[in-house]
PDB file of C-alpha atoms in Angstrom:
ATOM      1  CA  UNK U   1     193.971 168.202  46.404  1.00 53.00           C
ATOM      2  CA  UNK U   2     193.761 171.265  44.187  1.00 62.00           C
ATOM      3  CA  UNK U   3     192.643 174.616  45.596  1.00 68.00           C
ATOM      4  CA  UNK U   4     189.744 174.973  43.140  1.00 70.00           C
ATOM      5  CA  UNK U   5     186.383 176.118  44.413  1.00 69.00           C
ATOM      6  CA  UNK U   6     183.318 175.318  42.323  1.00 71.00           C
ATOM      7  CA  UNK U   7     183.291 175.048  38.550  1.00 78.00           C
ATOM      8  CA  UNK U   8     186.474 176.192  36.836  1.00 79.00           C
ATOM      9  CA  UNK U   9     187.089 176.798  33.139  1.00 80.00           C
ATOM     10  CA  UNK U  10     190.611 176.459  31.728  1.00 84.00           C
ATOM     11  CA  UNK U  11     191.353 177.804  28.273  1.00 85.00           C
ATOM     12  CA  UNK U  12     194.466 176.815  26.312  1.00 85.00           C
ATOM     13  CA  UNK U  13     195.580 174.639  29.220  1.00 89.00           C
ATOM     14  CA  UNK U  14     197.908 172.406  27.186  1.00 92.00           C
ATOM     15  CA  UNK U  15     198.728 171.256  23.665  1.00 93.00           C
ATOM     16  CA  UNK U  16     198.031 167.655  22.690  1.00 93.00           C
ATOM     17  CA  UNK U  17     199.808 165.979  19.759  1.00 94.00           C
ATOM     18  CA  UNK U  18     198.682 162.477  18.754  1.00 93.00           C
ATOM     19  CA  UNK U  19     199.518 160.014  15.974  1.00 94.00           C
ATOM     20  CA  UNK U  20     198.870 156.338  15.344  1.00 90.00           C
ATOM     21  CA  UNK U  21     200.959 154.226  17.732  1.00 90.00           C
ATOM     22  CA  UNK U  22     204.157 152.953  16.126  1.00 87.00           C
ATOM     23  CA  UNK U  23     204.166 149.794  18.223  1.00 81.00           C
ATOM     24  CA  UNK U  24     200.814 148.405  19.402  1.00 80.00           C
ATOM     25  CA  UNK U  25     200.539 147.287  23.020  1.00 80.00           C
ATOM     26  CA  UNK U  26     198.587 144.204  22.002  1.00 75.00           C
ATOM     27  CA  UNK U  27     200.187 141.169  20.339  1.00 74.00           C
ATOM     28  CA  UNK U  28     199.149 142.509  16.932  1.00 74.00           C
ATOM     29  CA  UNK U  29     197.489 145.667  15.709  1.00 72.00           C
ATOM     30  CA  UNK U  30     193.692 145.522  15.418  1.00 75.00           C
ATOM     31  CA  UNK U  31     191.988 148.238  13.346  1.00 76.00           C
ATOM     32  CA  UNK U  32     188.846 147.864  15.479  1.00 77.00           C
ATOM     33  CA  UNK U  33     190.761 149.246  18.472  1.00 85.00           C
ATOM     34  CA  UNK U  34     193.007 152.029  17.168  1.00 89.00           C
ATOM     35  CA  UNK U  35     195.931 152.988  19.389  1.00 91.00           C
ATOM     36  CA  UNK U  36     197.449 156.467  19.571  1.00 92.00           C
ATOM     37  CA  UNK U  37     200.513 157.927  21.214  1.00 93.00           C
ATOM     38  CA  UNK U  38     201.962 161.374  21.403  1.00 95.00           C
ATOM     39  CA  UNK U  39     202.633 164.022  23.983  1.00 96.00           C
ATOM     40  CA  UNK U  40     200.850 166.571  26.123  1.00 96.00           C
ATOM     41  CA  UNK U  41     202.756 169.857  26.365  1.00 97.00           C
ATOM     42  CA  UNK U  42     202.014 171.548  29.699  1.00 95.00           C
ATOM     43  CA  UNK U  43     204.003 174.251  31.538  1.00 93.00           C
ATOM     44  CA  UNK U  44     207.037 173.784  29.284  1.00 94.00           C
ATOM     45  CA  UNK U  45     207.147 170.017  29.801  1.00 95.00           C
ATOM     46  CA  UNK U  46     206.196 167.220  27.374  1.00 96.00           C
ATOM     47  CA  UNK U  47     204.425 164.193  28.871  1.00 96.00           C
ATOM     48  CA  UNK U  48     204.217 161.036  26.724  1.00 96.00           C
ATOM     49  CA  UNK U  49     200.588 160.014  26.189  1.00 94.00           C
ATOM     50  CA  UNK U  50     198.846 156.816  25.112  1.00 92.00           C
ATOM     51  CA  UNK U  51     195.205 156.012  24.396  1.00 92.00           C
ATOM     52  CA  UNK U  52     193.238 153.233  22.710  1.00 91.00           C
ATOM     53  CA  UNK U  53     189.781 153.933  21.308  1.00 89.00           C
ATOM     54  CA  UNK U  54     186.943 151.532  22.028  1.00 85.00           C
ATOM     55  CA  UNK U  55     183.769 151.864  19.949  1.00 81.00           C
ATOM     56  CA  UNK U  56     180.599 152.690  21.898  1.00 76.00           C
ATOM     57  CA  UNK U  57     177.859 150.064  21.298  1.00 71.00           C
ATOM     58  CA  UNK U  58     175.023 152.621  21.012  1.00 76.00           C
ATOM     59  CA  UNK U  59     176.948 154.392  18.232  1.00 68.00           C
ATOM     60  CA  UNK U  60     177.660 151.146  16.333  1.00 68.00           C
ATOM     61  CA  UNK U  61     174.092 149.849  16.586  1.00 72.00           C
ATOM     62  CA  UNK U  62     171.886 152.973  16.651  1.00 74.00           C
ATOM     63  CA  UNK U  63     174.244 155.715  15.383  1.00 75.00           C
ATOM     64  CA  UNK U  64     173.596 157.668  18.604  1.00 72.00           C
ATOM     65  CA  UNK U  65     175.834 158.911  21.370  1.00 70.00           C
ATOM     66  CA  UNK U  66     179.604 159.254  21.462  1.00 76.00           C
ATOM     67  CA  UNK U  67     181.709 157.423  18.899  1.00 82.00           C
ATOM     68  CA  UNK U  68     184.288 155.958  21.304  1.00 86.00           C
ATOM     69  CA  UNK U  69     185.639 155.809  24.830  1.00 88.00           C
ATOM     70  CA  UNK U  70     189.212 155.599  26.140  1.00 92.00           C
ATOM     71  CA  UNK U  71     191.496 155.892  29.143  1.00 92.00           C
ATOM     72  CA  UNK U  72     193.765 158.953  28.902  1.00 92.00           C
ATOM     73  CA  UNK U  73     197.082 158.137  30.535  1.00 91.00           C
ATOM     74  CA  UNK U  74     200.804 158.757  30.396  1.00 93.00           C
ATOM     75  CA  UNK U  75     203.007 156.416  28.375  1.00 92.00           C
ATOM     76  CA  UNK U  76     206.186 155.925  30.384  1.00 90.00           C
ATOM     77  CA  UNK U  77     208.114 152.631  30.330  1.00 86.00           C
ATOM     78  CA  UNK U  78     207.069 150.110  32.944  1.00 82.00           C
ATOM     79  CA  UNK U  79     208.872 150.654  36.242  1.00 83.00           C
ATOM     80  CA  UNK U  80     209.026 152.968  39.189  1.00 79.00           C
ATOM     81  CA  UNK U  81     209.260 156.684  38.584  1.00 85.00           C
ATOM     82  CA  UNK U  82     208.171 159.788  40.435  1.00 89.00           C
ATOM     83  CA  UNK U  83     205.717 162.203  38.859  1.00 90.00           C
ATOM     84  CA  UNK U  84     206.940 165.775  38.598  1.00 92.00           C
ATOM     85  CA  UNK U  85     204.829 168.644  39.938  1.00 93.00           C
ATOM     86  CA  UNK U  86     203.120 169.376  36.593  1.00 93.00           C
ATOM     87  CA  UNK U  87     202.171 165.750  35.987  1.00 94.00           C
ATOM     88  CA  UNK U  88     200.905 165.396  39.563  1.00 93.00           C
ATOM     89  CA  UNK U  89     198.763 168.518  39.057  1.00 92.00           C
ATOM     90  CA  UNK U  90     197.241 167.053  35.859  1.00 93.00           C
ATOM     91  CA  UNK U  91     196.413 163.789  37.680  1.00 91.00           C
ATOM     92  CA  UNK U  92     194.914 165.650  40.650  1.00 88.00           C
ATOM     93  CA  UNK U  93     192.866 167.803  38.292  1.00 88.00           C
ATOM     94  CA  UNK U  94     191.451 164.603  36.803  1.00 88.00           C
ATOM     95  CA  UNK U  95     192.731 165.227  33.280  1.00 91.00           C
ATOM     96  CA  UNK U  96     195.172 162.301  33.280  1.00 93.00           C
ATOM     97  CA  UNK U  97     194.222 158.857  34.517  1.00 90.00           C
ATOM     98  CA  UNK U  98     190.531 159.223  33.657  1.00 91.00           C
ATOM     99  CA  UNK U  99     188.121 157.641  31.185  1.00 92.00           C
ATOM    100  CA  UNK U 100     186.514 159.792  28.500  1.00 94.00           C
ATOM    101  CA  UNK U 101     183.995 159.492  25.723  1.00 90.00           C
ATOM    102  CA  UNK U 102     184.894 161.018  22.371  1.00 88.00           C
ATOM    103  CA  UNK U 103     182.406 162.927  20.210  1.00 88.00           C
ATOM    104  CA  UNK U 104     183.047 164.198  16.686  1.00 84.00           C
ATOM    105  CA  UNK U 105     180.791 166.158  14.353  1.00 79.00           C
ATOM    106  CA  UNK U 106     181.495 165.758  10.637  1.00 80.00           C
ATOM    107  CA  UNK U 107     182.825 168.897   8.983  1.00 88.00           C
ATOM    108  CA  UNK U 108     183.714 170.661  12.260  1.00 87.00           C
ATOM    109  CA  UNK U 109     187.244 171.205  13.657  1.00 89.00           C
ATOM    110  CA  UNK U 110     186.042 170.302  17.184  1.00 88.00           C
ATOM    111  CA  UNK U 111     186.542 167.087  19.128  1.00 89.00           C
ATOM    112  CA  UNK U 112     184.760 166.846  22.488  1.00 91.00           C
ATOM    113  CA  UNK U 113     185.842 164.606  25.343  1.00 92.00           C
ATOM    114  CA  UNK U 114     183.512 164.026  28.282  1.00 90.00           C
ATOM    115  CA  UNK U 115     185.070 162.839  31.537  1.00 91.00           C
ATOM    116  CA  UNK U 116     183.386 159.819  33.077  1.00 89.00           C
ATOM    117  CA  UNK U 117     184.815 159.413  36.566  1.00 83.00           C
ATOM    118  CA  UNK U 118     186.542 162.392  38.125  1.00 77.00           C
ATOM    119  CA  UNK U 119     186.664 166.180  38.084  1.00 78.00           C
ATOM    120  CA  UNK U 120     186.788 166.970  34.354  1.00 87.00           C
ATOM    121  CA  UNK U 121     183.323 167.149  32.829  1.00 88.00           C
ATOM    122  CA  UNK U 122     184.243 168.268  29.296  1.00 90.00           C
ATOM    123  CA  UNK U 123     187.253 169.059  27.130  1.00 90.00           C
ATOM    124  CA  UNK U 124     186.841 170.786  23.779  1.00 89.00           C
ATOM    125  CA  UNK U 125     189.816 170.198  21.477  1.00 87.00           C
ATOM    126  CA  UNK U 126     190.043 172.535  18.498  1.00 84.00           C
ATOM    127  CA  UNK U 127     192.266 171.812  15.497  1.00 79.00           C
TER     128      UNK U 127
END
């Protein structure tokens, strides 16, 4: 449990670097479900990250709502490992291990993620 009371705004919390995944997790790459990997730099530590975008039906059919959704998670090899204090804090905050929707506006350097399940309601990523 984090000692946060009420709504809290974090600015410049971490730096996220993403690129197309070099090796897809599925049997073969599928352009309909783009996969990304990279790292989240937080408190001097880099955490490997993975996400796969899934198109939102209301955007595909009606051109309304968020463009995609995804699970934001770490990308460590399969096996047992202990989270360090920074990673544990990010999970407890609700940043890691949560589902998000992704919203983009053409011509703007802003990407907005909206948390769907836990404590994070919105993340604004600025390029």
